[in-house]
Amino acid sequence: MNTELRELSIKDIEMIKSLFASLFTKEPWNDEYLFTDREEYACV
């Protein structure tokens, strides 16, 4: 396995979005997020 460790940058945004989408749209993380839930998940 070839592993590279490096600092992320804005140039990596598409890869990051793809990674998060592939991770969090599958079990057990594929809960539907409703716009009305935003208060519950808001970071203050």
Short mmCIF file of N, CA and C in Angstrom, two decimals:
data_model
loop_
_atom_site.label_atom_id
_atom_site.label_comp_id
_atom_site.label_asym_id
_atom_site.label_seq_id
_atom_site.Cartn_x
_atom_site.Cartn_y
_atom_site.Cartn_z
N MET A 1 0.84 -1.17 0.00
CA MET A 1 0.00 0.00 0.00
C MET A 1 0.89 1.24 0.00
N ASN A 2 0.58 2.17 -0.88
CA ASN A 2 1.33 3.41 -0.98
C ASN A 2 0.55 4.51 -0.25
N THR A 3 1.09 4.99 0.85
CA THR A 3 0.40 6.00 1.66
C THR A 3 1.20 7.29 1.67
N GLU A 4 0.47 8.38 1.51
CA GLU A 4 1.10 9.70 1.51
C GLU A 4 0.44 10.53 2.59
N LEU A 5 1.26 11.17 3.40
CA LEU A 5 0.76 12.07 4.43
C LEU A 5 1.16 13.48 4.05
N ARG A 6 0.13 14.35 3.91
CA ARG A 6 0.43 15.72 3.55
C ARG A 6 -0.67 16.63 4.08
N GLU A 7 -0.41 17.90 4.12
CA GLU A 7 -1.38 18.89 4.57
C GLU A 7 -2.40 19.12 3.46
N LEU A 8 -3.67 19.18 3.87
CA LEU A 8 -4.72 19.45 2.89
C LEU A 8 -4.76 20.93 2.55
N SER A 9 -5.19 21.21 1.35
CA SER A 9 -5.33 22.60 0.93
C SER A 9 -6.65 22.75 0.18
N ILE A 10 -6.98 23.95 -0.18
CA ILE A 10 -8.20 24.22 -0.91
C ILE A 10 -8.21 23.49 -2.26
N LYS A 11 -7.05 23.19 -2.79
CA LYS A 11 -6.97 22.45 -4.05
C LYS A 11 -7.53 21.03 -3.92
N ASP A 12 -7.62 20.55 -2.69
CA ASP A 12 -8.10 19.19 -2.43
C ASP A 12 -9.60 19.13 -2.17
N ILE A 13 -10.33 20.23 -2.32
CA ILE A 13 -11.72 20.29 -1.91
C ILE A 13 -12.60 19.26 -2.61
N GLU A 14 -12.41 19.04 -3.89
CA GLU A 14 -13.23 18.06 -4.61
C GLU A 14 -12.99 16.64 -4.08
N MET A 15 -11.74 16.31 -3.82
CA MET A 15 -11.41 15.00 -3.28
C MET A 15 -12.01 14.84 -1.88
N ILE A 16 -11.96 15.89 -1.07
CA ILE A 16 -12.51 15.85 0.29
C ILE A 16 -14.03 15.68 0.23
N LYS A 17 -14.69 16.43 -0.64
CA LYS A 17 -16.14 16.31 -0.77
C LYS A 17 -16.53 14.90 -1.21
N SER A 18 -15.79 14.35 -2.13
CA SER A 18 -16.06 13.00 -2.60
C SER A 18 -15.85 11.97 -1.49
N LEU A 19 -14.79 12.13 -0.73
CA LEU A 19 -14.51 11.22 0.37
C LEU A 19 -15.63 11.26 1.41
N PHE A 20 -16.02 12.46 1.85
CA PHE A 20 -17.07 12.59 2.85
C PHE A 20 -18.39 12.03 2.34
N ALA A 21 -18.71 12.32 1.08
CA ALA A 21 -19.95 11.80 0.50
C ALA A 21 -19.95 10.28 0.47
N SER A 22 -18.82 9.68 0.11
CA SER A 22 -18.76 8.22 0.04
C SER A 22 -18.81 7.59 1.43
N LEU A 23 -18.27 8.27 2.43
CA LEU A 23 -18.28 7.74 3.79
C LEU A 23 -19.64 7.88 4.47
N PHE A 24 -20.23 9.04 4.37
CA PHE A 24 -21.39 9.35 5.18
C PHE A 24 -22.73 9.16 4.47
N THR A 25 -22.73 8.50 3.33
CA THR A 25 -23.99 8.15 2.68
C THR A 25 -24.23 6.66 2.72
N LYS A 26 -23.44 5.96 3.52
CA LYS A 26 -23.57 4.51 3.67
C LYS A 26 -23.80 4.18 5.14
N GLU A 27 -24.29 2.98 5.40
CA GLU A 27 -24.52 2.54 6.77
C GLU A 27 -23.22 2.65 7.56
N PRO A 28 -23.25 3.00 8.80
CA PRO A 28 -24.41 3.38 9.60
C PRO A 28 -24.65 4.89 9.61
N TRP A 29 -24.05 5.62 8.70
CA TRP A 29 -24.08 7.09 8.74
C TRP A 29 -25.09 7.71 7.79
N ASN A 30 -25.93 6.95 7.15
CA ASN A 30 -26.77 7.49 6.09
C ASN A 30 -28.12 8.03 6.59
N ASP A 31 -28.17 8.56 7.78
CA ASP A 31 -29.39 9.20 8.27
C ASP A 31 -29.72 10.39 7.39
N GLU A 32 -31.00 10.59 7.17
CA GLU A 32 -31.41 11.76 6.39
C GLU A 32 -31.31 13.00 7.27
N TYR A 33 -30.69 14.01 6.76
CA TYR A 33 -30.58 15.28 7.46
C TYR A 33 -31.63 16.21 6.89
N LEU A 34 -32.50 16.69 7.75
CA LEU A 34 -33.53 17.61 7.32
C LEU A 34 -33.12 19.02 7.68
N PHE A 35 -33.47 19.96 6.83
CA PHE A 35 -33.12 21.36 7.07
C PHE A 35 -33.65 21.82 8.43
N THR A 36 -34.77 21.26 8.85
CA THR A 36 -35.37 21.64 10.14
C THR A 36 -34.55 21.12 11.32
N ASP A 37 -33.63 20.20 11.08
CA ASP A 37 -32.78 19.64 12.14
C ASP A 37 -31.57 20.52 12.43
N ARG A 38 -31.36 21.57 11.69
CA ARG A 38 -30.12 22.33 11.79
C ARG A 38 -29.86 22.88 13.18
N GLU A 39 -30.90 23.24 13.93
CA GLU A 39 -30.71 23.77 15.29
C GLU A 39 -30.07 22.70 16.18
N GLU A 40 -30.51 21.48 16.02
CA GLU A 40 -30.00 20.38 16.82
C GLU A 40 -28.51 20.13 16.58
N TYR A 41 -28.07 20.35 15.34
CA TYR A 41 -26.69 20.05 14.98
C TYR A 41 -25.80 21.31 14.92
N ALA A 42 -26.34 22.43 15.26
CA ALA A 42 -25.58 23.68 15.17
C ALA A 42 -24.42 23.70 16.15
N CYS A 43 -23.29 24.14 15.68
CA CYS A 43 -22.11 24.30 16.53
C CYS A 43 -22.09 25.74 17.05
N VAL A 44 -22.05 25.87 18.33
CA VAL A 44 -22.09 27.22 18.93
C VAL A 44 -20.76 27.50 19.57
#
